[in-house]
mmCIF file of C-alpha atoms and ligand atoms in Angstrom:
data_model
loop_
_atom_site.group_PDB
_atom_site.id
_atom_site.type_symbol
_atom_site.label_atom_id
_atom_site.label_comp_id
_atom_site.label_asym_id
_atom_site.label_seq_id
_atom_site.Cartn_x
_atom_site.Cartn_y
_atom_site.Cartn_z
ATOM 1 C CA MET X 39 19.346 14.354 -9.222
ATOM 2 C CA GLU X 40 17.034 12.298 -11.413
ATOM 3 C CA LYS X 41 14.916 9.441 -9.535
ATOM 4 C CA LYS X 42 13.180 7.359 -10.933
ATOM 5 C CA ILE X 43 10.046 5.275 -10.243
ATOM 6 C CA ALA X 44 8.878 2.098 -11.318
ATOM 7 C CA ILE X 45 4.964 0.847 -11.088
ATOM 8 C CA PHE X 46 3.997 -3.050 -10.375
ATOM 9 C CA ALA X 47 0.519 -3.760 -12.312
ATOM 10 C CA SER X 48 -1.769 -6.406 -12.431
ATOM 11 C CA GLY X 49 -4.605 -5.285 -15.015
ATOM 12 C CA ASN X 50 -5.974 -2.153 -16.433
ATOM 13 C CA GLY X 51 -3.628 0.758 -15.353
ATOM 14 C CA THR X 52 -5.710 3.327 -14.473
ATOM 15 C CA ASN X 53 -3.654 4.753 -11.524
ATOM 16 C CA ALA X 54 -0.465 4.010 -13.566
ATOM 17 C CA GLU X 55 -1.407 6.429 -16.216
ATOM 18 C CA ASN X 56 -2.183 8.565 -14.151
ATOM 19 C CA ILE X 57 0.683 8.720 -12.102
ATOM 20 C CA ILE X 58 2.784 8.752 -15.425
ATOM 21 C CA ARG X 59 1.252 11.362 -16.930
ATOM 22 C CA TYR X 60 1.521 14.023 -13.613
ATOM 23 C CA PHE X 61 5.285 13.415 -13.769
ATOM 24 C CA GLN X 62 5.792 13.088 -17.604
ATOM 25 C CA ALA X 63 3.089 17.098 -17.267
ATOM 26 C CA LYS X 64 5.555 17.927 -14.502
ATOM 27 C CA GLN X 65 8.963 17.852 -16.712
ATOM 28 C CA GLY X 66 11.282 17.717 -13.384
ATOM 29 C CA GLU X 67 13.701 14.901 -12.532
ATOM 30 C CA THR X 68 11.299 12.592 -11.467
ATOM 31 C CA GLN X 69 10.099 10.204 -13.762
ATOM 32 C CA VAL X 70 8.046 7.011 -14.466
ATOM 33 C CA VAL X 71 10.559 4.558 -16.285
ATOM 34 C CA LEU X 72 9.042 1.113 -15.286
ATOM 35 C CA VAL X 73 6.487 -0.654 -15.269
ATOM 36 C CA VAL X 74 6.395 -4.119 -14.113
ATOM 37 C CA CYS X 75 3.842 -6.371 -14.998
ATOM 38 C CA ASN X 76 2.205 -9.901 -13.705
ATOM 39 C CA ARG X 77 0.162 -10.262 -16.216
ATOM 40 C CA TRP X 78 0.150 -11.691 -19.841
ATOM 41 C CA ARG X 79 -0.968 -8.331 -21.953
ATOM 42 C CA ALA X 80 -2.914 -7.008 -19.610
ATOM 43 C CA LYS X 81 -4.549 -3.011 -20.366
ATOM 44 C CA VAL X 82 -2.112 -1.622 -18.492
ATOM 45 C CA PHE X 83 0.706 -2.664 -21.313
ATOM 46 C CA ASP X 84 -0.504 -0.331 -23.836
ATOM 47 C CA ARG X 85 -1.184 2.521 -20.934
ATOM 48 C CA ALA X 86 2.081 2.474 -20.586
ATOM 49 C CA GLU X 87 3.546 2.156 -23.682
ATOM 50 C CA GLN X 88 1.483 4.164 -25.181
ATOM 51 C CA LEU X 89 3.123 7.352 -22.907
ATOM 52 C CA GLY X 90 6.197 6.483 -24.113
ATOM 53 C CA VAL X 91 6.925 4.080 -20.578
ATOM 54 C CA SER X 92 8.346 0.143 -21.001
ATOM 55 C CA CYS X 93 6.462 -2.407 -20.018
ATOM 56 C CA ILE X 94 7.600 -5.527 -18.954
ATOM 57 C CA TYR X 95 6.020 -8.998 -17.691
ATOM 58 C CA MET X 96 7.246 -10.663 -15.404
ATOM 59 C CA ASN X 97 5.945 -14.475 -14.887
ATOM 60 C CA LYS X 98 4.713 -16.539 -12.137
ATOM 61 C CA ASP X 99 8.166 -18.008 -10.946
ATOM 62 C CA ALA X 100 10.055 -14.177 -11.712
ATOM 63 C CA TRP X 101 7.793 -12.987 -8.412
ATOM 64 C CA ALA X 102 8.098 -16.550 -7.385
ATOM 65 C CA THR X 103 11.631 -15.693 -6.730
ATOM 66 C CA GLY X 104 12.156 -12.242 -6.853
ATOM 67 C CA GLY X 105 16.043 -11.938 -8.975
ATOM 68 C CA GLU X 106 13.995 -12.071 -11.835
ATOM 69 C CA VAL X 107 12.185 -8.744 -11.216
ATOM 70 C CA MET X 108 15.037 -7.455 -9.092
ATOM 71 C CA ARG X 109 18.496 -7.803 -11.527
ATOM 72 C CA LEU X 110 15.466 -5.657 -13.683
ATOM 73 C CA LEU X 111 14.884 -3.184 -11.107
ATOM 74 C CA ARG X 112 18.531 -2.521 -11.159
ATOM 75 C CA GLU X 113 19.790 -2.318 -14.336
ATOM 76 C CA ARG X 114 17.281 0.721 -14.767
ATOM 77 C CA GLU X 115 18.404 1.831 -11.662
ATOM 78 C CA ILE X 116 14.980 2.282 -10.283
ATOM 79 C CA ASP X 117 15.271 3.774 -6.203
ATOM 80 C CA PHE X 118 11.028 3.381 -5.976
ATOM 81 C CA ILE X 119 8.092 1.043 -6.326
ATOM 82 C CA VAL X 120 4.630 2.080 -6.404
ATOM 83 C CA LEU X 121 2.229 -0.791 -6.549
ATOM 84 C CA ALA X 122 -1.118 0.111 -8.297
ATOM 85 C CA GLY X 123 -3.282 -2.689 -8.662
ATOM 86 C CA PHE X 124 -0.740 -5.074 -8.395
ATOM 87 C CA LEU X 125 -2.396 -8.447 -6.825
ATOM 88 C CA ALA X 126 0.339 -10.474 -6.733
ATOM 89 C CA ARG X 127 3.582 -10.511 -3.747
ATOM 90 C CA VAL X 128 5.975 -8.560 -3.605
ATOM 91 C CA PRO X 129 9.598 -11.175 -3.673
ATOM 92 C CA ASP X 130 11.145 -10.757 -0.402
ATOM 93 C CA VAL X 131 14.729 -9.842 -2.457
ATOM 94 C CA ILE X 132 12.775 -6.533 -3.744
ATOM 95 C CA LEU X 133 10.869 -5.889 0.119
ATOM 96 C CA GLN X 134 14.200 -5.892 1.611
ATOM 97 C CA ALA X 135 16.372 -4.109 -1.583
ATOM 98 C CA TYR X 136 13.661 -1.382 -0.684
ATOM 99 C CA PRO X 137 12.955 -0.140 2.834
ATOM 100 C CA GLN X 138 10.405 1.982 2.873
ATOM 101 C CA ARG X 139 10.282 2.657 -0.565
ATOM 102 C CA ILE X 140 7.965 0.998 -1.598
ATOM 103 C CA VAL X 141 4.338 1.735 -1.731
ATOM 104 C CA ASN X 142 0.442 0.321 -2.205
ATOM 105 C CA ILE X 143 -2.824 1.710 -2.596
ATOM 106 C CA HIS X 144 -5.733 0.442 -1.270
ATOM 107 C CA PRO X 145 -9.672 0.836 -1.799
ATOM 108 C CA SER X 146 -10.582 0.683 1.487
ATOM 109 C CA LEU X 147 -9.791 2.834 4.719
ATOM 110 C CA LEU X 148 -7.258 0.153 6.500
ATOM 111 C CA PRO X 149 -7.522 -1.949 8.208
ATOM 112 C CA LYS X 150 -11.038 -2.038 7.039
ATOM 113 C CA PHE X 151 -11.805 -4.990 4.327
ATOM 114 C CA GLY X 152 -8.274 -5.745 3.654
ATOM 115 C CA GLY X 153 -6.176 -8.777 3.521
ATOM 116 C CA LYS X 154 -5.517 -11.454 0.596
ATOM 117 C CA GLY X 155 -7.883 -11.858 -1.726
ATOM 118 C CA MET X 156 -9.487 -8.634 -0.851
ATOM 119 C CA TYR X 157 -8.871 -5.767 -4.503
ATOM 120 C CA GLY X 158 -10.893 -4.304 -6.561
ATOM 121 C CA ASP X 159 -14.136 -5.078 -6.591
ATOM 122 C CA ARG X 160 -14.798 -7.606 -3.981
ATOM 123 C CA VAL X 161 -13.683 -4.717 -1.113
ATOM 124 C CA HIS X 162 -16.445 -2.247 -2.231
ATOM 125 C CA GLN X 163 -18.576 -4.938 -2.534
ATOM 126 C CA ALA X 164 -17.872 -5.846 0.860
ATOM 127 C CA VAL X 165 -17.808 -1.753 2.260
ATOM 128 C CA LEU X 166 -21.546 -2.721 1.244
ATOM 129 C CA GLU X 167 -22.589 -5.327 2.300
ATOM 130 C CA ALA X 168 -21.706 -3.787 6.063
ATOM 131 C CA GLY X 169 -23.526 -0.680 5.811
ATOM 132 C CA GLU X 170 -20.798 1.375 5.435
ATOM 133 C CA GLN X 171 -21.951 5.626 5.329
ATOM 134 C CA GLU X 172 -18.443 6.100 4.913
ATOM 135 C CA SER X 173 -15.419 4.074 2.673
ATOM 136 C CA GLY X 174 -12.064 5.829 1.151
ATOM 137 C CA ILE X 175 -7.934 4.746 0.150
ATOM 138 C CA THR X 176 -4.709 3.951 2.241
ATOM 139 C CA ILE X 177 -1.775 4.872 0.366
ATOM 140 C CA GLN X 178 0.485 2.404 2.260
ATOM 141 C CA TYR X 179 3.893 0.913 3.149
ATOM 142 C CA ILE X 180 4.549 -2.224 2.389
ATOM 143 C CA ASN X 181 5.676 -5.590 4.467
ATOM 144 C CA GLU X 182 5.518 -9.303 4.443
ATOM 145 C CA HIS X 183 2.017 -9.538 5.001
ATOM 146 C CA TYR X 184 -1.273 -8.258 2.465
ATOM 147 C CA ASP X 185 -2.222 -4.700 3.612
ATOM 148 C CA GLU X 186 -0.526 -4.149 6.677
ATOM 149 C CA GLY X 187 2.192 -2.271 5.895
ATOM 150 C CA ASP X 188 2.618 1.634 7.890
ATOM 151 C CA ILE X 189 -0.417 3.895 6.821
ATOM 152 C CA ILE X 190 0.744 6.713 5.244
ATOM 153 C CA ALA X 191 -2.045 8.611 4.323
ATOM 154 C CA GLN X 192 -6.092 7.731 4.175
ATOM 155 C CA TYR X 193 -8.531 9.887 2.004
ATOM 156 C CA ARG X 194 -12.163 9.201 2.883
ATOM 157 C CA CYS X 195 -15.221 9.100 1.033
ATOM 158 C CA PRO X 196 -19.482 8.988 1.279
ATOM 159 C CA VAL X 197 -20.943 5.531 0.551
ATOM 160 C CA LEU X 198 -24.348 7.218 -0.385
ATOM 161 C CA PRO X 199 -28.016 5.844 -0.230
ATOM 162 C CA GLY X 200 -28.422 2.464 -3.431
ATOM 163 C CA ASP X 201 -24.510 2.902 -4.335
ATOM 164 C CA THR X 202 -23.412 0.415 -6.252
ATOM 165 C CA PRO X 203 -19.661 -1.655 -6.099
ATOM 166 C CA ASP X 204 -20.111 0.649 -9.701
ATOM 167 C CA GLU X 205 -21.072 4.260 -7.848
ATOM 168 C CA LEU X 206 -18.439 3.537 -4.908
ATOM 169 C CA ALA X 207 -15.654 2.695 -6.696
ATOM 170 C CA GLN X 208 -15.797 5.104 -9.040
ATOM 171 C CA ARG X 209 -15.737 7.689 -6.250
ATOM 172 C CA VAL X 210 -12.735 6.029 -4.231
ATOM 173 C CA HIS X 211 -10.948 6.057 -8.369
ATOM 174 C CA ALA X 212 -11.876 10.162 -7.959
ATOM 175 C CA LEU X 213 -9.472 9.643 -4.358
ATOM 176 C CA GLU X 214 -7.021 7.418 -6.118
ATOM 177 C CA TYR X 215 -6.652 10.193 -9.150
ATOM 178 C CA GLU X 216 -6.373 13.321 -7.188
ATOM 179 C CA TYR X 217 -3.568 11.838 -4.261
ATOM 180 C CA TYR X 218 -1.478 8.999 -5.188
ATOM 181 C CA PRO X 219 0.589 10.975 -7.591
ATOM 182 C CA GLN X 220 0.468 13.595 -4.462
ATOM 183 C CA VAL X 221 1.475 10.863 -1.558
ATOM 184 C CA VAL X 222 4.100 9.637 -3.859
ATOM 185 C CA GLU X 223 5.937 12.524 -5.139
ATOM 186 C CA ARG X 224 6.407 13.575 -1.709
ATOM 187 C CA LEU X 225 7.495 10.348 -0.374
ATOM 188 C CA VAL X 226 9.975 9.986 -3.563
ATOM 189 C CA ALA X 227 11.422 13.993 -3.117
ATOM 190 C CA GLU X 228 12.105 13.098 0.311
ATOM 191 C CA ILE X 229 14.510 9.469 -0.166
ATOM 192 C CA LYS X 230 17.887 10.405 -0.622
ATOM 193 C CA ILE X 231 19.802 8.900 -3.001
HETATM 194 C C1 GAR P 106 -7.347 0.368 -7.889
HETATM 195 O O1 GAR P 106 -9.078 0.313 -7.157
HETATM 196 C C2 GAR P 106 -6.276 -0.284 -6.076
HETATM 197 O O2 GAR P 106 -6.231 0.405 -5.881
HETATM 198 C C3 GAR P 106 -6.431 -1.488 -6.367
HETATM 199 O O3 GAR P 106 -6.674 -1.726 -8.119
HETATM 200 C C4 GAR P 106 -7.582 -0.789 -8.443
HETATM 201 C C5 GAR P 106 -6.724 -0.796 -9.715
HETATM 202 O O4 GAR P 106 -7.037 -0.211 -11.093
HETATM 203 N N1 GAR P 106 -5.775 -2.114 -5.534
HETATM 204 C C6 GAR P 106 -6.276 -2.671 -4.709
HETATM 205 O O5 GAR P 106 -7.698 -3.724 -4.292
HETATM 206 C C7 GAR P 106 -5.282 -4.019 -4.218
HETATM 207 N N2 GAR P 106 -5.335 -4.999 -2.463
HETATM 208 P P1 GAR P 106 -6.890 0.619 -11.902
HETATM 209 O O6 GAR P 106 -5.979 -0.992 -12.084
HETATM 210 O O7 GAR P 106 -7.428 1.405 -12.380
HETATM 211 O O8 GAR P 106 -5.636 1.009 -11.283
#
């Protein structure tokens, strides 16, 4: 039976693109059918549209209440939600409607370097300033608190002497591109619809 994924994204969307491509290449029954974005004309719009996936903007009010986003998810019969660089809070109504069916990726080894305001390059900068010898990614379910949901998987990479935030980001992104689609695929395969 076909399973439909929606991705929530806020910015560049390289993970969104990578996950869409992963499932398209498999030509299986699980596909990304929708991207929902909270930033008007973020780069992720072009990436999704080029791959034939509709990307819909929802404004601040829509995210505050959640009703409009929820209607869209119902209308498109979404089974599973993947956050990929999504920087807003997921409304409670959606959390309740998708228990254990919303996952997030964070570019550090949580619980280190997580929490509100910790995203993207800020995380890598903080890891370098703390003198860490390794970093990595965390894939987790989400709950009502930023970066505190149950951890599903973590993958590690070294922090090398003299690393810039950009260099570390590239190493962490490589982990995201390799593992996030695989983990999503496994989790979606387990859900019953
Ligand atoms: C990714 O590195 C992701 O882990 C991070 O934002 C980046 C988005 O890149 N997410 C967070 O920091 C969430 N707290 P992308 O838009 O190119 O996929």
